[in-house]
Amino acid sequence: MISRKTRFAALAGSVALLVSSCGREELPQNTLDPQGPVAEQLDNLIDPVFIAAGFVFVLVNALILIAAVKFRRKSDDEIPKQVHGHAALEIAWTAAPAVLLAVIGVFTLGVIFDIDERPAGANSMEVRVVGHQWWWEFAYDDQGFTTANELHIPIDTKVSLELQSVDVVHSFWPPKLAGKLDVVPGRTNHMVVEADTPGTYYGQCAEFCGLSHANMYLRVIAHEPADFDAWVRANRDEPRDAATLTGAAGRGASLFRAKGCASCHAVTGYAAGDFGPDLSHLQQREVFAGAMFELNDRNLRRWLRDPPAEKPGSLMPNLDLTEEEITDLIAYLNTLD
Ligand code: CUA
């Protein structure tokens, strides 16, 4: 038999652990740490509902405990008092939850309609988000370029996201900036994100979408307006003309076509594939392959050696490249700034 003290210590320990996991620091995907008005609206719903639910939880459990102790059978031949029907009680416990849920419902509906509103005019912009197995495409149609895995936005701007999918159902989820919304093939869903301060906000696909669902991360990078404009300009520039590249980069550019990279990836003016991420300005990014890897030569080499080994199910095949070919391809990719 475990002693009372030990049991109490175990309980206290678990509670402490549970409570400490609710800390708000250093948790990159903490819904309870909103960093923009949309996420704040959601948090303002979560908090009171949680308090109401907590109150109900404590009340119900206390009543169960009291009933179990106070009305327990005290001897083997005792039959407890038999009660059937109690109109006042039954009306009370039907009406109270109904009223509570109605109040929560009114506030919830208000927020749902509010955050679904399409922003317009100054301080708003639109980005098309396309879910792929297993990476995110961000199409800045108004600005005329497409990127992947990193959604760049200016701060204090309502960014309207048009969510689409080319294959299966995904779910776009940047917890500190907005809620979670399914990305469904054949339709366009709409959500708004907005950040108060510059910084990198983490997120990921939140709907099981196949083998590498867990490797389908995303980043939202919020800039001061001037920095955002500079980023847009960098992404609109024509990439260097592949024909002028020499040495390893020149050989890499040729391999990019010869090995079939160009049939899946776009590079403005050089390749027109649209199955994989657009690589025209790859070097503007921090990460690649569904934001699984930091973008650097070492990780690119690992990736190019055998993509499906790094990311299970990867639709980018193993091209059986030699180390020299990989070196040349990386040299070429490094020119795509
Ligand atoms: Cu995409 Cu899970």
Short mmCIF file of C-alpha atoms and ligand atoms in Angstrom, two decimals:
data_model
loop_
_atom_site.label_atom_id
_atom_site.label_comp_id
_atom_site.label_asym_id
_atom_site.label_seq_id
_atom_site.Cartn_x
_atom_site.Cartn_y
_atom_site.Cartn_z
CA MET A 1 0.00 0.00 0.00
CA ILE A 2 1.37 3.39 -0.99
CA SER A 3 1.41 5.75 1.96
CA ARG A 4 -0.85 8.75 2.08
CA LYS A 5 2.15 11.07 2.06
CA THR A 6 3.57 9.50 -1.10
CA ARG A 7 0.22 9.72 -2.85
CA PHE A 8 -0.15 13.35 -1.86
CA ALA A 9 3.38 14.13 -3.07
CA ALA A 10 2.65 12.42 -6.41
CA LEU A 11 -0.55 14.40 -6.82
CA ALA A 12 1.09 17.70 -5.85
CA GLY A 13 3.98 16.95 -8.23
CA SER A 14 1.65 16.26 -11.17
CA VAL A 15 -0.37 19.37 -10.52
CA ALA A 16 2.79 21.48 -10.33
CA LEU A 17 4.01 19.97 -13.61
CA LEU A 18 0.65 20.62 -15.26
CA VAL A 19 0.51 24.21 -14.07
CA SER A 20 4.12 24.96 -15.02
CA SER A 21 3.44 23.77 -18.59
CA CYS A 22 1.04 26.68 -18.91
CA GLY A 23 3.91 29.21 -18.61
CA ARG A 24 3.83 31.78 -21.38
CA GLU A 25 7.56 32.14 -22.02
CA GLU A 26 9.58 30.42 -24.74
CA LEU A 27 6.63 28.62 -26.29
CA PRO A 28 6.73 29.46 -29.99
CA GLN A 29 3.27 28.07 -30.76
CA ASN A 30 1.37 29.22 -27.71
CA THR A 31 -2.24 30.09 -28.56
CA LEU A 32 -2.53 31.80 -25.18
CA ASP A 33 0.15 34.34 -26.08
CA PRO A 34 -1.55 36.38 -28.84
CA GLN A 35 0.69 38.75 -30.80
CA GLY A 36 -1.89 40.50 -32.93
CA PRO A 37 -5.51 41.69 -32.85
CA VAL A 38 -7.03 38.58 -34.47
CA ALA A 39 -5.33 36.21 -32.05
CA GLU A 40 -6.23 38.58 -29.21
CA GLN A 41 -9.92 38.39 -30.08
CA LEU A 42 -9.72 34.61 -29.92
CA ASP A 43 -7.82 34.71 -26.65
CA ASN A 44 -10.46 37.05 -25.21
CA LEU A 45 -12.99 34.29 -25.91
CA ILE A 46 -10.84 31.46 -24.62
CA ASP A 47 -10.14 33.02 -21.22
CA PRO A 48 -13.71 33.65 -19.95
CA VAL A 49 -14.98 30.38 -21.44
CA PHE A 50 -12.15 28.55 -19.69
CA ILE A 51 -13.05 30.22 -16.40
CA ALA A 52 -16.75 29.33 -16.82
CA ALA A 53 -15.84 25.75 -17.76
CA GLY A 54 -13.47 25.54 -14.79
CA PHE A 55 -16.21 26.75 -12.45
CA VAL A 56 -18.66 24.15 -13.83
CA PHE A 57 -15.99 21.43 -13.57
CA VAL A 58 -15.27 22.21 -9.92
CA LEU A 59 -18.97 22.55 -9.05
CA VAL A 60 -20.00 19.26 -10.70
CA ASN A 61 -17.09 17.32 -9.21
CA ALA A 62 -17.69 18.80 -5.75
CA LEU A 63 -21.36 17.81 -5.93
CA ILE A 64 -20.45 14.28 -7.02
CA LEU A 65 -17.97 13.96 -4.15
CA ILE A 66 -20.43 15.32 -1.58
CA ALA A 67 -23.19 13.04 -2.84
CA ALA A 68 -20.91 10.01 -2.85
CA VAL A 69 -19.71 10.60 0.69
CA LYS A 70 -22.83 11.96 2.34
CA PHE A 71 -25.35 9.55 0.83
CA ARG A 72 -23.23 6.42 0.70
CA ARG A 73 -24.75 3.23 2.06
CA LYS A 74 -23.79 2.98 5.70
CA SER A 75 -24.71 -0.63 6.38
CA ASP A 76 -25.38 -3.72 4.28
CA ASP A 77 -29.11 -3.86 4.85
CA GLU A 78 -29.80 -0.18 4.45
CA ILE A 79 -31.67 1.02 1.36
CA PRO A 80 -31.00 4.70 0.64
CA LYS A 81 -33.91 7.09 0.39
CA GLN A 82 -35.55 6.57 -3.01
CA VAL A 83 -36.16 9.79 -4.91
CA HIS A 84 -37.89 10.01 -8.26
CA GLY A 85 -38.22 13.35 -10.02
CA HIS A 86 -37.61 16.77 -8.59
CA ALA A 87 -39.14 19.37 -10.89
CA ALA A 88 -37.35 22.43 -9.50
CA LEU A 89 -33.92 20.78 -9.66
CA GLU A 90 -34.48 19.40 -13.13
CA ILE A 91 -35.60 22.75 -14.49
CA ALA A 92 -32.62 24.43 -12.83
CA TRP A 93 -29.99 22.08 -14.26
CA THR A 94 -31.53 22.27 -17.71
CA ALA A 95 -31.93 26.03 -17.73
CA ALA A 96 -28.57 27.01 -16.20
CA PRO A 97 -26.38 25.29 -18.85
CA ALA A 98 -28.70 26.52 -21.61
CA VAL A 99 -28.33 30.11 -20.46
CA LEU A 100 -24.57 29.72 -20.01
CA LEU A 101 -24.14 28.21 -23.49
CA ALA A 102 -26.38 30.88 -25.03
CA VAL A 103 -24.22 33.64 -23.54
CA ILE A 104 -21.02 31.96 -24.77
CA GLY A 105 -22.70 31.40 -28.14
CA VAL A 106 -23.55 35.07 -28.59
CA PHE A 107 -19.98 36.20 -27.92
CA THR A 108 -18.52 33.39 -30.04
CA LEU A 109 -20.72 34.18 -33.05
CA GLY A 110 -19.79 37.85 -32.75
CA VAL A 111 -16.08 37.00 -32.95
CA ILE A 112 -16.60 34.49 -35.78
CA PHE A 113 -18.31 37.10 -37.96
CA ASP A 114 -15.81 39.75 -36.94
CA ILE A 115 -12.64 37.84 -37.80
CA ASP A 116 -14.17 36.60 -41.06
CA GLU A 117 -14.72 40.13 -42.32
CA ARG A 118 -12.70 40.90 -45.42
CA PRO A 119 -10.38 43.82 -44.76
CA ALA A 120 -10.26 46.49 -47.44
CA GLY A 121 -8.41 49.67 -48.27
CA ALA A 122 -5.17 50.91 -46.77
CA ASN A 123 -3.48 48.71 -44.18
CA SER A 124 -4.73 45.56 -45.82
CA MET A 125 -3.32 43.17 -48.40
CA GLU A 126 -4.00 39.74 -49.82
CA VAL A 127 -1.88 36.59 -50.14
CA ARG A 128 -2.95 33.30 -51.66
CA VAL A 129 -1.92 30.33 -49.54
CA VAL A 130 -1.74 26.97 -51.30
CA GLY A 131 -1.29 23.77 -49.33
CA HIS A 132 0.82 21.05 -50.95
CA GLN A 133 2.02 17.70 -49.65
CA TRP A 134 4.12 18.87 -47.67
CA TRP A 135 4.89 22.53 -47.99
CA TRP A 136 3.13 25.88 -48.19
CA GLU A 137 3.02 28.07 -51.26
CA PHE A 138 2.52 31.80 -50.68
CA ALA A 139 1.45 33.62 -53.86
CA TYR A 140 1.69 37.40 -53.74
CA ASP A 141 -0.47 37.82 -56.84
CA ASP A 142 -0.79 41.61 -56.52
CA GLN A 143 2.98 41.97 -56.24
CA GLY A 144 3.66 39.36 -58.91
CA PHE A 145 5.76 36.67 -57.26
CA THR A 146 5.45 33.42 -55.38
CA THR A 147 7.42 32.03 -52.45
CA ALA A 148 7.21 29.09 -50.08
CA ASN A 149 6.98 28.17 -46.40
CA GLU A 150 7.57 31.73 -45.13
CA LEU A 151 4.70 34.17 -45.16
CA HIS A 152 6.14 37.69 -44.99
CA ILE A 153 3.79 40.43 -43.85
CA PRO A 154 4.06 44.07 -42.78
CA ILE A 155 3.09 44.78 -39.16
CA ASP A 156 -0.20 46.50 -38.29
CA THR A 157 -1.68 45.31 -41.57
CA LYS A 158 -4.68 43.06 -41.98
CA VAL A 159 -3.46 40.31 -44.27
CA SER A 160 -6.25 38.48 -46.00
CA LEU A 161 -5.30 34.88 -46.73
CA GLU A 162 -7.08 32.97 -49.49
CA LEU A 163 -6.51 29.34 -48.54
CA GLN A 164 -6.44 26.69 -51.27
CA SER A 165 -5.11 23.16 -51.64
CA VAL A 166 -3.88 21.25 -54.68
CA ASP A 167 -4.15 17.80 -53.12
CA VAL A 168 -5.65 16.89 -49.74
CA VAL A 169 -7.06 18.74 -46.75
CA HIS A 170 -4.45 20.71 -44.80
CA SER A 171 -4.95 23.23 -42.01
CA PHE A 172 -3.22 26.58 -41.75
CA TRP A 173 -2.32 27.41 -38.17
CA PRO A 174 -0.12 30.30 -36.95
CA PRO A 175 -1.21 30.18 -33.27
CA LYS A 176 0.18 33.52 -32.08
CA LEU A 177 -1.40 35.45 -34.94
CA ALA A 178 -4.71 33.76 -35.74
CA GLY A 179 -6.76 30.62 -35.36
CA LYS A 180 -6.70 27.44 -37.36
CA LEU A 181 -8.53 26.95 -40.64
CA ASP A 182 -8.84 23.96 -42.94
CA VAL A 183 -7.36 24.25 -46.40
CA VAL A 184 -9.66 22.24 -48.64
CA PRO A 185 -9.15 21.20 -52.27
CA GLY A 186 -11.74 22.66 -54.62
CA ARG A 187 -12.65 25.65 -52.49
CA THR A 188 -11.16 28.85 -51.12
CA ASN A 189 -11.28 29.52 -47.40
CA HIS A 190 -10.55 32.88 -45.94
CA MET A 191 -8.72 34.01 -42.84
CA VAL A 192 -7.01 37.16 -41.63
CA VAL A 193 -3.66 37.44 -39.85
CA GLU A 194 -2.16 40.55 -38.33
CA ALA A 195 0.97 41.06 -36.23
CA ASP A 196 1.65 43.90 -33.79
CA THR A 197 5.44 43.63 -33.70
CA PRO A 198 8.14 42.53 -36.14
CA GLY A 199 9.40 39.03 -35.61
CA THR A 200 9.16 35.40 -36.64
CA TYR A 201 6.02 33.51 -35.68
CA TYR A 202 5.89 29.76 -35.95
CA GLY A 203 3.10 27.53 -37.12
CA GLN A 204 2.35 24.29 -38.86
CA CYS A 205 -0.18 22.24 -40.74
CA ALA A 206 -2.80 21.11 -38.24
CA GLU A 207 -4.73 18.52 -40.25
CA PHE A 208 -3.32 15.09 -40.94
CA CYS A 209 -2.41 15.19 -44.62
CA GLY A 210 -0.18 12.18 -45.19
CA LEU A 211 3.20 10.79 -44.33
CA SER A 212 5.02 14.07 -43.69
CA HIS A 213 2.16 16.01 -42.14
CA ALA A 214 4.33 16.54 -39.07
CA ASN A 215 7.03 18.06 -41.30
CA MET A 216 4.75 20.69 -42.80
CA TYR A 217 5.81 23.73 -40.82
CA LEU A 218 5.40 27.37 -41.65
CA ARG A 219 6.75 30.70 -40.51
CA VAL A 220 5.12 34.08 -40.55
CA ILE A 221 7.73 36.81 -40.65
CA ALA A 222 6.44 40.26 -39.77
CA HIS A 223 8.42 43.33 -40.85
CA GLU A 224 8.38 47.06 -40.38
CA PRO A 225 6.68 48.43 -43.54
CA ALA A 226 9.97 49.67 -45.07
CA ASP A 227 11.64 46.28 -44.56
CA PHE A 228 8.61 44.54 -46.04
CA ASP A 229 8.82 46.75 -49.14
CA ALA A 230 12.51 45.88 -49.49
CA TRP A 231 11.66 42.18 -49.25
CA VAL A 232 8.98 42.57 -51.94
CA ARG A 233 11.44 44.37 -54.22
CA ALA A 234 14.03 41.62 -53.75
CA ASN A 235 11.45 39.01 -54.73
CA ARG A 236 10.38 40.93 -57.83
CA ASP A 237 13.88 41.28 -59.22
CA GLU A 238 14.73 39.12 -62.21
CA PRO A 239 17.08 36.35 -61.08
CA ARG A 240 20.52 36.42 -62.68
CA ASP A 241 20.48 35.19 -66.28
CA ALA A 242 21.51 31.53 -66.09
CA ALA A 243 23.31 31.85 -69.42
CA THR A 244 25.83 34.28 -67.90
CA LEU A 245 26.77 31.94 -65.04
CA THR A 246 30.17 30.26 -65.21
CA GLY A 247 32.06 27.58 -63.28
CA ALA A 248 30.17 25.47 -60.76
CA ALA A 249 27.09 27.73 -60.86
CA GLY A 250 26.98 27.49 -64.67
CA ARG A 251 27.26 23.70 -64.55
CA GLY A 252 24.60 23.66 -61.83
CA ALA A 253 22.24 25.69 -64.01
CA SER A 254 22.63 23.14 -66.82
CA LEU A 255 22.09 20.25 -64.39
CA PHE A 256 18.96 21.99 -63.10
CA ARG A 257 17.44 21.38 -66.52
CA ALA A 258 19.19 18.10 -67.38
CA LYS A 259 18.18 16.37 -64.14
CA GLY A 260 14.56 17.46 -64.41
CA CYS A 261 14.55 19.99 -61.54
CA ALA A 262 13.20 22.56 -64.00
CA SER A 263 10.11 20.49 -64.77
CA CYS A 264 8.92 20.78 -61.14
CA HIS A 265 10.42 24.09 -59.97
CA ALA A 266 10.08 27.58 -61.40
CA VAL A 267 12.93 30.04 -61.75
CA THR A 268 11.79 33.22 -63.46
CA GLY A 269 13.17 33.33 -66.99
CA TYR A 270 14.78 29.90 -66.79
CA ALA A 271 12.39 27.18 -65.58
CA ALA A 272 8.62 26.98 -65.50
CA GLY A 273 7.76 23.93 -63.36
CA ASP A 274 4.87 24.51 -61.00
CA PHE A 275 4.72 21.31 -58.96
CA GLY A 276 7.36 22.14 -56.35
CA PRO A 277 8.25 25.43 -54.68
CA ASP A 278 9.20 28.42 -56.86
CA LEU A 279 12.96 28.82 -56.45
CA SER A 280 13.41 32.19 -58.20
CA HIS A 281 14.46 33.85 -54.94
CA LEU A 282 15.34 30.85 -52.82
CA GLN A 283 18.07 32.78 -51.00
CA GLN A 284 15.50 35.20 -49.59
CA ARG A 285 14.31 32.37 -47.36
CA GLU A 286 15.53 31.11 -44.00
CA VAL A 287 14.20 27.59 -44.42
CA PHE A 288 13.23 25.05 -47.05
CA ALA A 289 11.37 21.73 -47.53
CA GLY A 290 8.24 22.66 -45.59
CA ALA A 291 10.36 24.79 -43.24
CA MET A 292 11.98 21.58 -41.99
CA PHE A 293 15.54 22.78 -42.59
CA GLU A 294 17.46 25.99 -42.14
CA LEU A 295 18.64 27.06 -45.58
CA ASN A 296 22.39 26.45 -45.82
CA ASP A 297 24.78 24.48 -48.04
CA ARG A 298 25.11 21.62 -45.57
CA ASN A 299 21.35 21.07 -45.34
CA LEU A 300 20.88 21.49 -49.09
CA ARG A 301 23.48 18.78 -49.63
CA ARG A 302 21.74 16.41 -47.22
CA TRP A 303 18.46 17.14 -48.94
CA LEU A 304 19.69 16.70 -52.51
CA ARG A 305 21.38 13.40 -51.69
CA ASP A 306 18.06 11.76 -50.89
CA PRO A 307 14.95 13.89 -50.20
CA PRO A 308 12.58 11.04 -49.20
CA ALA A 309 15.15 9.86 -46.64
CA GLU A 310 15.09 13.30 -45.00
CA LYS A 311 11.35 13.84 -45.32
CA PRO A 312 9.31 10.64 -45.49
CA GLY A 313 7.08 10.50 -48.54
CA SER A 314 8.69 13.57 -50.11
CA LEU A 315 7.37 14.02 -53.63
CA MET A 316 10.81 15.24 -54.64
CA PRO A 317 12.53 12.00 -55.70
CA ASN A 318 16.05 10.83 -55.09
CA LEU A 319 17.83 11.85 -58.31
CA ASP A 320 20.95 9.77 -57.56
CA LEU A 321 23.14 12.84 -57.90
CA THR A 322 26.90 12.56 -57.48
CA GLU A 323 28.62 14.73 -54.85
CA GLU A 324 30.08 16.88 -57.68
CA GLU A 325 26.65 17.37 -59.21
CA ILE A 326 25.28 18.36 -55.81
CA THR A 327 28.12 20.87 -55.35
CA ASP A 328 27.31 22.41 -58.74
CA LEU A 329 23.58 22.53 -58.07
CA ILE A 330 24.13 24.21 -54.72
CA ALA A 331 26.40 26.76 -56.43
CA TYR A 332 23.56 27.49 -58.84
CA LEU A 333 20.92 27.66 -56.06
CA ASN A 334 23.16 30.15 -54.25
CA THR A 335 22.83 32.55 -57.19
CA LEU A 336 19.04 32.65 -56.77
CA ASP A 337 18.89 35.70 -54.54
CU1 CUA B 1 -0.63 19.47 -44.47
CU2 CUA B 1 -0.94 18.23 -42.48
#
